[in-house]
Structures are given as C-alpha cells and as structure tokens.
Short mmCIF file of C-alpha atoms in Angstrom, two decimals:
data_model
loop_
_atom_site.label_atom_id
_atom_site.label_comp_id
_atom_site.label_asym_id
_atom_site.label_seq_id
_atom_site.Cartn_x
_atom_site.Cartn_y
_atom_site.Cartn_z
CA MET A 1 53.15 -45.39 -47.54
CA LYS A 2 54.34 -42.16 -46.64
CA LEU A 3 53.34 -39.72 -44.16
CA LEU A 4 53.20 -36.07 -43.76
CA MET A 5 53.99 -34.74 -40.29
CA ILE A 6 53.05 -31.09 -39.03
CA SER A 7 54.95 -30.54 -35.97
CA GLY A 8 56.09 -27.42 -33.56
CA ASP A 9 59.22 -29.85 -32.99
CA ARG A 10 62.62 -28.24 -34.49
CA SER A 11 64.91 -29.81 -32.30
CA ILE A 12 66.39 -32.22 -34.69
CA LEU A 13 67.27 -29.03 -36.89
CA GLN A 14 68.83 -27.08 -34.03
CA ARG A 15 71.01 -30.36 -33.54
CA LYS A 16 69.14 -31.61 -30.32
CA GLN A 17 69.23 -35.37 -30.39
CA GLY A 18 66.34 -35.78 -27.97
CA ALA A 19 62.65 -37.47 -28.12
CA PHE A 20 61.53 -36.26 -31.32
CA TRP A 21 64.94 -37.67 -32.78
CA TYR A 22 64.76 -40.98 -31.04
CA THR A 23 60.82 -41.32 -32.46
CA LEU A 24 61.71 -40.68 -36.04
CA GLN A 25 64.47 -43.17 -35.80
CA GLU A 26 62.21 -45.71 -35.23
CA LEU A 27 59.02 -44.61 -36.83
CA ARG A 28 61.00 -44.17 -40.63
CA LYS A 29 60.73 -48.28 -40.14
CA HIS A 30 57.52 -48.35 -40.87
CA PHE A 31 57.36 -45.79 -43.90
CA ASP A 32 58.63 -45.01 -47.24
CA ARG A 33 59.30 -41.38 -46.61
CA ILE A 34 58.45 -39.08 -43.66
CA ASP A 35 58.01 -35.10 -44.46
CA VAL A 36 57.90 -33.03 -41.63
CA ILE A 37 56.62 -29.38 -41.81
CA CYS A 38 57.96 -27.15 -38.65
CA PRO A 39 58.24 -23.57 -37.88
CA ARG A 40 61.43 -21.77 -38.64
CA ILE A 41 64.58 -21.73 -36.68
CA PRO A 42 65.21 -18.88 -34.26
CA LYS A 43 68.28 -17.10 -35.19
CA ALA A 44 69.77 -18.28 -31.54
CA SER A 45 69.47 -21.39 -32.55
CA ARG A 46 71.15 -21.38 -36.29
CA ASN A 47 73.98 -23.65 -36.54
CA GLY A 48 75.57 -24.14 -39.55
CA ASP A 49 73.62 -26.17 -42.28
CA ALA A 50 71.20 -26.71 -39.61
CA MET A 51 69.79 -23.38 -40.78
CA THR A 52 67.31 -23.78 -43.98
CA HIS A 53 64.77 -21.26 -45.19
CA GLY A 54 62.52 -23.10 -46.64
CA GLY A 55 64.47 -26.19 -47.59
CA GLU A 56 65.04 -29.73 -47.18
CA SER A 57 67.07 -31.05 -44.42
CA ALA A 58 67.21 -35.19 -44.01
CA LEU A 59 68.88 -35.44 -40.24
CA VAL A 60 67.47 -38.38 -38.78
CA GLY A 61 68.01 -40.64 -42.13
CA GLY A 62 67.11 -40.57 -45.97
CA SER A 63 63.76 -41.18 -45.49
CA VAL A 64 63.04 -38.12 -43.19
CA TYR A 65 62.99 -34.48 -44.70
CA PHE A 66 62.58 -31.36 -42.78
CA HIS A 67 60.69 -28.07 -44.23
CA PRO A 68 61.49 -25.47 -41.80
CA CYS A 69 58.87 -22.41 -42.56
CA PRO A 70 60.91 -19.26 -44.12
CA TRP A 71 58.75 -16.62 -42.50
CA SER A 72 57.58 -15.94 -38.70
CA LEU A 73 54.92 -18.23 -37.00
CA CYS A 74 52.45 -15.75 -38.17
CA PHE A 75 52.56 -17.37 -41.66
CA GLN A 76 52.74 -21.33 -40.48
CA SER A 77 49.46 -21.86 -41.52
CA ARG A 78 50.22 -20.57 -45.09
CA TRP A 79 53.32 -22.29 -44.82
CA ILE A 80 51.40 -25.53 -43.59
CA ILE A 81 48.93 -25.38 -47.14
CA ARG A 82 51.67 -24.32 -49.30
CA LYS A 83 54.02 -26.78 -48.58
CA GLY A 84 51.54 -29.25 -47.60
CA ARG A 85 50.22 -29.17 -51.20
CA GLU A 86 53.48 -28.97 -52.76
CA LEU A 87 54.32 -32.07 -51.15
CA VAL A 88 51.27 -34.18 -52.02
CA SER A 89 51.49 -33.03 -55.15
CA THR A 90 54.97 -34.34 -55.91
CA PHE A 91 55.20 -37.49 -53.61
CA GLY A 92 51.66 -38.98 -53.08
CA HIS A 93 51.20 -39.24 -49.34
CA ASP A 94 49.15 -41.48 -47.69
CA VAL A 95 48.06 -39.88 -44.62
CA ALA A 96 48.72 -37.13 -42.58
CA THR A 97 49.51 -36.12 -38.27
CA VAL A 98 49.44 -32.98 -37.23
CA HIS A 99 50.68 -32.25 -33.35
CA GLU A 100 48.11 -29.12 -32.09
CA TYR A 101 48.84 -27.28 -29.05
CA PRO A 102 47.80 -23.27 -28.71
CA PRO A 103 47.80 -21.39 -30.87
CA PHE A 104 46.54 -23.90 -33.16
CA TYR A 105 48.52 -22.56 -36.37
CA ASN A 106 48.94 -26.37 -37.39
CA GLY A 107 45.10 -27.45 -36.86
CA MET A 108 44.29 -24.52 -38.70
CA GLY A 109 46.84 -24.97 -41.80
CA ALA A 110 45.80 -28.81 -41.26
CA ALA A 111 42.08 -28.68 -41.54
CA ARG A 112 42.21 -26.48 -44.91
CA LEU A 113 45.30 -28.29 -46.68
CA ALA A 114 43.05 -31.19 -45.90
CA ALA A 115 39.90 -29.97 -47.19
CA LYS A 116 42.19 -28.93 -50.62
CA ILE A 117 43.66 -32.33 -50.91
CA ARG A 118 41.47 -34.59 -49.31
CA ILE A 119 44.55 -36.06 -47.45
CA PRO A 120 42.98 -38.19 -44.36
CA TYR A 121 44.75 -37.03 -40.88
CA ALA A 122 44.90 -37.65 -36.96
CA LEU A 123 44.90 -34.75 -34.80
CA GLU A 124 47.61 -35.19 -31.59
CA ILE A 125 47.01 -33.69 -28.67
CA HIS A 126 49.78 -35.12 -26.38
CA HIS A 127 48.51 -32.07 -23.52
CA ILE A 128 46.66 -29.99 -22.55
CA VAL A 129 47.91 -26.92 -21.28
CA GLY A 130 47.11 -25.69 -17.89
CA MET A 131 45.75 -29.23 -17.12
CA PRO A 132 45.23 -30.15 -14.20
CA ARG A 133 46.43 -26.81 -13.12
CA ALA A 134 47.86 -23.56 -14.77
CA SER A 135 50.93 -22.60 -13.56
CA SER A 136 50.68 -18.83 -14.97
CA LEU A 137 48.54 -16.44 -16.41
CA MET A 138 49.90 -17.95 -20.17
CA GLU A 139 49.27 -21.21 -19.68
CA TRP A 140 45.55 -20.64 -17.71
CA ILE A 141 44.83 -18.41 -21.00
CA GLY A 142 45.92 -21.88 -22.96
CA TRP A 143 43.90 -23.96 -21.25
CA LEU A 144 40.77 -21.66 -21.61
CA LEU A 145 41.43 -21.42 -25.68
CA SER A 146 42.05 -24.78 -25.81
CA ARG A 147 38.38 -25.68 -24.18
CA LEU A 148 36.88 -23.28 -26.59
CA TYR A 149 38.76 -24.40 -29.89
CA LEU A 150 39.89 -28.28 -29.62
CA SER A 151 36.34 -29.77 -30.08
CA ARG A 152 36.19 -27.54 -33.33
CA ASP A 153 39.84 -28.43 -33.98
CA ALA A 154 38.63 -32.37 -34.20
CA ARG A 155 35.85 -31.90 -36.57
CA SER A 156 37.81 -31.65 -39.72
CA ALA A 157 40.25 -34.55 -38.26
CA ASN A 158 39.91 -38.32 -39.08
CA ALA A 159 41.01 -39.20 -35.64
CA VAL A 160 42.54 -37.34 -32.44
CA ARG A 161 45.17 -39.32 -31.04
CA VAL A 162 45.98 -38.64 -27.08
CA VAL A 163 48.93 -40.15 -25.51
CA ASN A 164 46.45 -41.17 -21.88
CA GLU A 165 43.34 -41.59 -20.89
CA LYS A 166 42.78 -38.72 -18.74
CA VAL A 167 43.36 -35.87 -21.78
CA GLY A 168 40.92 -38.48 -23.75
CA ARG A 169 38.07 -37.86 -20.79
CA GLN A 170 38.80 -34.23 -20.92
CA LEU A 171 38.53 -33.74 -24.69
CA MET A 172 34.94 -35.80 -24.44
CA LYS A 173 33.90 -33.12 -21.86
CA TRP A 174 34.61 -30.85 -24.29
CA GLY A 175 32.45 -32.39 -27.07
CA VAL A 176 34.39 -34.47 -28.97
CA PRO A 177 32.91 -37.66 -30.07
CA GLU A 178 34.46 -40.52 -28.53
CA LYS A 179 34.43 -42.65 -31.32
CA LYS A 180 37.02 -39.96 -32.62
CA ILE A 181 39.71 -40.44 -30.18
CA SER A 182 42.38 -42.82 -29.57
CA VAL A 183 44.68 -43.34 -26.83
CA VAL A 184 47.88 -44.52 -28.64
CA PRO A 185 50.63 -43.59 -25.85
CA SER A 186 54.10 -41.90 -27.16
CA PHE A 187 56.33 -42.44 -23.92
CA TYR A 188 58.75 -44.83 -26.19
CA LEU A 189 61.43 -46.49 -23.85
CA ASP A 190 64.65 -47.80 -25.67
CA LYS A 191 65.18 -50.92 -23.61
CA LYS A 192 68.03 -52.22 -24.75
CA LEU A 193 69.76 -48.48 -23.86
CA LEU A 194 67.96 -48.50 -20.58
CA THR A 195 68.77 -51.78 -19.53
CA SER A 196 72.66 -51.03 -20.65
CA ILE A 197 72.54 -47.91 -18.09
CA GLU A 198 75.20 -48.80 -15.41
CA ARG A 199 74.65 -47.03 -11.97
CA PRO A 200 77.85 -44.58 -11.66
CA PRO A 201 78.97 -43.44 -8.28
CA ILE A 202 75.99 -41.86 -6.28
CA ILE A 203 77.16 -37.90 -5.39
CA TYR A 204 73.86 -36.08 -5.73
CA ASP A 205 70.63 -36.91 -3.31
CA VAL A 206 68.13 -35.53 -5.88
CA ALA A 207 67.90 -35.49 -9.71
CA PHE A 208 65.70 -32.85 -11.61
CA CYS A 209 65.55 -32.82 -15.29
CA GLY A 210 63.57 -31.44 -17.59
CA ARG A 211 62.93 -27.78 -19.70
CA ILE A 212 63.45 -25.25 -17.16
CA VAL A 213 59.96 -23.24 -16.95
CA THR A 214 57.58 -22.45 -14.87
CA ASN A 215 55.10 -25.32 -14.86
CA LYS A 216 58.05 -27.31 -13.96
CA GLY A 217 58.50 -26.10 -10.13
CA LEU A 218 62.10 -26.15 -10.13
CA ARG A 219 62.20 -23.19 -8.09
CA LYS A 220 59.93 -24.67 -5.66
CA LEU A 221 61.94 -28.06 -5.63
CA ILE A 222 65.25 -25.70 -4.87
CA GLU A 223 63.43 -24.21 -1.98
CA VAL A 224 62.61 -27.10 -0.59
CA VAL A 225 66.13 -28.88 -1.21
CA HIS A 226 67.16 -25.76 0.99
CA SER A 227 64.93 -26.63 3.89
CA LEU A 228 66.26 -30.18 3.93
CA HIS A 229 70.12 -30.13 5.67
CA GLY A 230 72.62 -31.23 3.46
CA VAL A 231 70.87 -32.33 0.52
CA ARG A 232 72.54 -32.10 -2.65
CA LEU A 233 70.24 -31.89 -6.33
CA VAL A 234 71.55 -32.21 -9.66
CA ILE A 235 69.30 -29.95 -12.81
CA ILE A 236 69.83 -31.54 -15.68
CA GLY A 237 68.20 -29.20 -18.79
CA ASP A 238 67.85 -25.54 -19.70
CA GLY A 239 65.33 -23.16 -20.27
CA PRO A 240 64.02 -19.40 -20.16
CA LEU A 241 63.94 -19.67 -16.36
CA ARG A 242 67.67 -21.36 -15.44
CA THR A 243 69.40 -17.87 -14.98
CA LYS A 244 66.38 -17.24 -11.87
CA CYS A 245 66.87 -20.22 -10.56
CA GLU A 246 70.72 -19.76 -10.49
CA ASP A 247 70.35 -16.73 -8.78
CA LEU A 248 67.94 -18.16 -6.00
CA VAL A 249 70.56 -20.66 -5.41
CA ARG A 250 73.29 -17.81 -4.81
CA SER A 251 70.82 -16.02 -2.89
CA LEU A 252 70.20 -19.43 -0.47
CA GLY A 253 73.79 -20.01 -0.57
CA MET A 254 73.30 -23.30 -2.04
CA GLN A 255 76.28 -23.10 -4.95
CA ASN A 256 77.64 -26.48 -3.20
CA ARG A 257 74.30 -28.41 -2.80
CA VAL A 258 73.55 -27.96 -6.83
CA ALA A 259 74.93 -28.50 -9.86
CA PHE A 260 73.61 -27.41 -13.23
CA LEU A 261 74.58 -29.35 -16.04
CA GLY A 262 72.52 -27.88 -18.87
CA TRP A 263 71.39 -30.00 -22.12
CA MET A 264 73.16 -32.94 -22.38
CA PRO A 265 74.54 -34.48 -25.59
CA ASP A 266 72.26 -37.75 -25.60
CA LEU A 267 69.87 -39.91 -23.91
CA GLU A 268 72.78 -41.69 -22.75
CA ALA A 269 74.56 -38.80 -21.08
CA VAL A 270 71.09 -37.53 -19.92
CA LEU A 271 70.34 -40.68 -17.73
CA GLY A 272 73.74 -41.11 -16.62
CA ALA A 273 73.58 -38.15 -14.99
CA VAL A 274 70.23 -38.90 -13.63
CA ALA A 275 72.00 -42.18 -12.28
CA SER A 276 74.35 -39.90 -10.34
CA ALA A 277 71.56 -39.29 -7.53
CA SER A 278 69.66 -41.33 -4.86
CA ILE A 279 66.14 -40.06 -6.36
CA PHE A 280 64.37 -38.47 -8.98
CA VAL A 281 62.06 -35.69 -8.38
CA MET A 282 59.47 -34.34 -10.75
CA CYS A 283 56.80 -31.71 -9.17
CA SER A 284 55.31 -30.55 -12.14
CA ARG A 285 51.69 -28.59 -11.94
CA SER A 286 51.05 -29.89 -15.70
CA GLU A 287 52.23 -32.71 -18.16
CA GLY A 288 51.66 -34.52 -20.99
CA GLY A 289 53.90 -37.40 -19.71
CA PRO A 290 56.83 -36.75 -18.55
CA ARG A 291 58.85 -39.13 -20.36
CA SER A 292 61.58 -38.26 -17.90
CA VAL A 293 59.75 -39.98 -14.76
CA LEU A 294 59.55 -43.12 -17.39
CA GLU A 295 62.93 -43.17 -17.91
CA ALA A 296 64.23 -42.28 -14.72
CA MET A 297 61.60 -45.46 -13.47
CA ALA A 298 63.12 -47.85 -16.08
CA ILE A 299 66.75 -47.46 -15.00
CA GLY A 300 65.68 -48.21 -11.49
CA MET A 301 65.65 -44.71 -9.92
CA PRO A 302 63.13 -44.33 -7.04
CA VAL A 303 61.05 -41.41 -8.00
CA VAL A 304 58.69 -38.91 -6.04
CA ALA A 305 55.89 -37.21 -8.67
CA THR A 306 52.85 -35.29 -8.73
CA PRO A 307 49.86 -37.06 -10.43
CA VAL A 308 49.61 -35.21 -13.58
CA GLY A 309 50.40 -36.85 -16.95
CA VAL A 310 50.31 -40.28 -17.01
CA VAL A 311 52.18 -40.64 -13.71
CA PRO A 312 48.81 -41.87 -12.07
CA GLU A 313 48.73 -44.38 -14.55
CA ILE A 314 51.86 -46.16 -13.99
CA ILE A 315 53.03 -45.10 -10.24
CA LYS A 316 51.46 -47.73 -7.47
CA ASP A 317 52.30 -45.49 -4.70
CA GLY A 318 54.97 -46.40 -1.85
CA VAL A 319 55.52 -49.45 -4.34
CA ASN A 320 56.94 -48.92 -7.49
CA GLY A 321 57.39 -44.96 -6.42
CA VAL A 322 55.90 -42.46 -4.38
CA ILE A 323 53.06 -39.76 -4.98
CA THR A 324 53.38 -35.84 -4.03
CA THR A 325 51.11 -32.97 -3.82
CA GLY A 326 53.94 -31.18 -5.03
CA GLU A 327 52.77 -28.72 -1.78
CA PRO A 328 56.22 -27.48 -0.23
CA GLU A 329 55.36 -29.67 3.01
CA ASP A 330 54.73 -32.79 1.42
CA LEU A 331 57.28 -32.71 -1.24
CA ALA A 332 59.92 -32.06 1.88
CA LYS A 333 58.27 -35.10 3.62
CA LYS A 334 58.19 -37.38 0.72
CA ILE A 335 61.72 -36.46 -0.20
CA ARG A 336 63.17 -37.05 3.33
CA MET A 337 61.14 -40.57 3.86
CA LEU A 338 63.24 -41.65 0.66
CA LEU A 339 66.43 -40.47 1.22
CA SER A 340 66.55 -42.33 4.91
CA ASP A 341 64.85 -45.75 3.83
CA SER A 342 67.30 -47.76 2.03
CA ALA A 343 64.93 -50.48 2.24
CA MET A 344 62.27 -48.65 0.44
CA ARG A 345 64.39 -47.34 -2.36
CA GLU A 346 65.87 -50.93 -2.69
CA ARG A 347 62.62 -52.61 -3.15
CA MET A 348 61.29 -49.24 -5.65
CA ALA A 349 64.42 -49.81 -7.85
CA LYS A 350 63.19 -53.30 -8.40
CA GLU A 351 59.99 -52.99 -9.44
CA ALA A 352 60.08 -49.48 -11.66
CA PRO A 353 61.79 -51.09 -14.33
CA LYS A 354 58.72 -53.24 -14.99
CA ILE A 355 57.48 -50.33 -16.89
CA LEU A 356 59.63 -51.17 -19.44
CA ASP A 357 57.34 -54.43 -20.63
CA THR A 358 54.54 -51.37 -21.05
CA PHE A 359 56.44 -48.34 -23.21
CA GLU A 360 59.07 -50.46 -25.05
CA ARG A 361 59.67 -48.29 -27.83
CA GLY A 362 59.85 -50.51 -30.87
CA LYS A 363 56.46 -51.98 -30.21
CA LEU A 364 54.42 -48.72 -29.17
CA ILE A 365 55.92 -46.66 -32.25
CA LYS A 366 54.96 -49.78 -34.36
CA GLU A 367 51.41 -49.32 -32.84
CA TYR A 368 51.49 -45.82 -33.73
CA ALA A 369 52.52 -46.21 -37.43
CA ASP A 370 49.75 -49.24 -37.37
CA PHE A 371 47.21 -46.41 -35.91
CA LEU A 372 48.26 -43.41 -38.59
CA LYS A 373 48.36 -46.31 -41.47
CA SER A 374 44.49 -47.33 -40.60
CA LEU A 375 43.51 -43.75 -41.25
CA ALA A 376 44.63 -44.27 -44.98
CA THR A 377 43.01 -47.88 -45.12
CA GLU A 378 40.10 -46.49 -44.26
CA LYS A 379 40.15 -43.80 -46.74
CA LYS A 380 40.65 -46.15 -49.89
CA LYS A 381 38.01 -48.62 -48.28
CA GLY A 382 35.60 -45.66 -48.59
#
C-alpha cells in the first residue's frame, strides 16, 4: 500500500533528525512507498544536497521520498494539487494524510486534489493554535481562524485524526461530526532507546527542552529561576527568541547559572542533556503534546508541567509528576518543592517511566498505519 503525506515539516530536508524522522523510520515499515509533499526549504537552511527545487530526496530510507515546493508558501496549495496528481498518477497511492494548521494551505490543496482524483484522506489536527491560552496576538488570530475554518476543512476529509481527547472535544464544539473524529496518539516513544539512557552526573537543577518561541514560556522560566537562589538551568533547543532570552540572562547576571546548548544532533544527545538536570520543567501556554515531557518522564525525570496538550491525561499530580498553573509564583513554588524533596523525586523517577507501556513507538505507529489503511479499505468497500 502507498501513502501520500502532505506536511509542513521539512526538518528532514534540513538534516535534522527530530521527531518526524523517527516517525517516518517506523511508518515506512507499514507502507510500500511514502511520498511527502512539503514547503520549500528556507534559504538560511539550505545545505548541499538537502536543498532541492521540486525534486526528490530520499533521506529516511529507500521507500520515503520528499517533494519540496519550488515556490513560496503562497503557492503551496497549487503545488500540492500539481505534484499530488503527478505522484498518484505515477504510483497509484491508496490513501493520503494531511497535517493541518493555519493558514490551512495543506487542507485547501488536499481538498481540491481529492476532488480531482478521488483519493481518500485524513485531516490530522495535532494541536489547535492558542488552546487553551493564546500567548500572542498571532496565536489568538490562529485560534480564531481555526474556529472559523476547521469544521469546513473537515467536510471533504474522510476522517479527522486528533492526538488527544481535548482537541477532539473542541472540534466537536465547532461542528466537526463526532463520527469523523478518531483519537490516534502521536507521542511515539522509542522504548529501546529510552531505557538504555544512563543518567550522567547531575550538573544542573532544571532542564528545559523545546523550540524557543513565545508560547513555550522560556522567558518566564528564566525569571523564575533567577528568583530561586543558586538554581541552575540548562536549555536545549533553538528558535527565534533565543537571542532575546540570552540577553535576558545577561541582564540578570545569570551567565554562570544558565547554559544554552542549542539543537542537539539526535534524540540520544537530547536525552543525555535533559538527564543532566535534577528535574524537567515545561511551562507552555499551549501545546499539542508536548513530546519532550513524555520523553523526560520515560527516562525517569521528575517533571513540573502546565496542564496543556496531553499532560492532563498522563500526569497524576504528585504521583508521576507535578502540575503547575504556569504563573510565576506557582511555578517557583513547585520547582522549589521538588528540588528540596529528594524522596519525592525518587518516587516520581520510579512512576514516570510507566508511560512507556502506553506510548511505545512501534505499537502506536502500527495503530496509526492501520487507521490510514482503513480509509483505503473503506473506499474499496464503497
């Protein structure tokens, strides 16, 4: 069976071995061929043969091919239709899946493509921008556009995949039929890798891992750490606000207490850096996952997290993690509490890895593949 994937993720073409790379490594075991239509790579990210103009790059394995748009995002929907028709005509794909988010060019292109070639497809909504709380004007606009458009977007799709129940309930409130919605988690954990990670010597108190953007709350975390005498913070990740956060660290005189490590080459390096701290903190205002919390828990890290994304479904407050409102006073209180109570940290270190039984990568990706294949099967029956 062959899968056509329409995505905004071009990290693999930028030579980043992140979550998308690990997902496709496993997903390709379930399909004869996977073609990924994605946007063009930004000029700043072009790296040798990783940059193509509408060509093919098989960077995951022989059965996965990438087709980046040769034009700007303004023409992405047109590229999806043009390239999609060409690929399906050549290889006869059985099913398609579409990663959707504002400004909805993936969904628009997929709907028009499906109308022309009659291919069944799933609309995947991993996260609703600005839910539960918008952290910027742009996120508020994204939330409003999602409210106005997603129910319409879902009409032409055969199914809508969400990755947690909260997103599914919100879509139903906005008019997406319940029968179209399937909860298929995307928080794939590599049990073999995660259980092989050995904790290095502890040199930091708090670890943060994620893209450095507004909704992640890193600036707030830095200010909270500043208020906690002697607490050391390690930051894994990069993003447009990194320079401003580094400036904040300097202005607070925290250079000896905060380390910016940037992007790490692979997941093993990321987990090693995370494990060099006593606890892991995630204080985002909105999230689809986040995967970083699950990975930290899987390696036995005590976690302090805001109740966003899948967190309310996996963390039992005080048992396998600690829930915070994310407000500075509460965040400081929870960090201080956990750092000062070694017995609590030890209990959580034993309880947290049990999530591996729920989110094991091989099992969940098989369920994802079976979900997509079922759409093709239903079409044949119809």
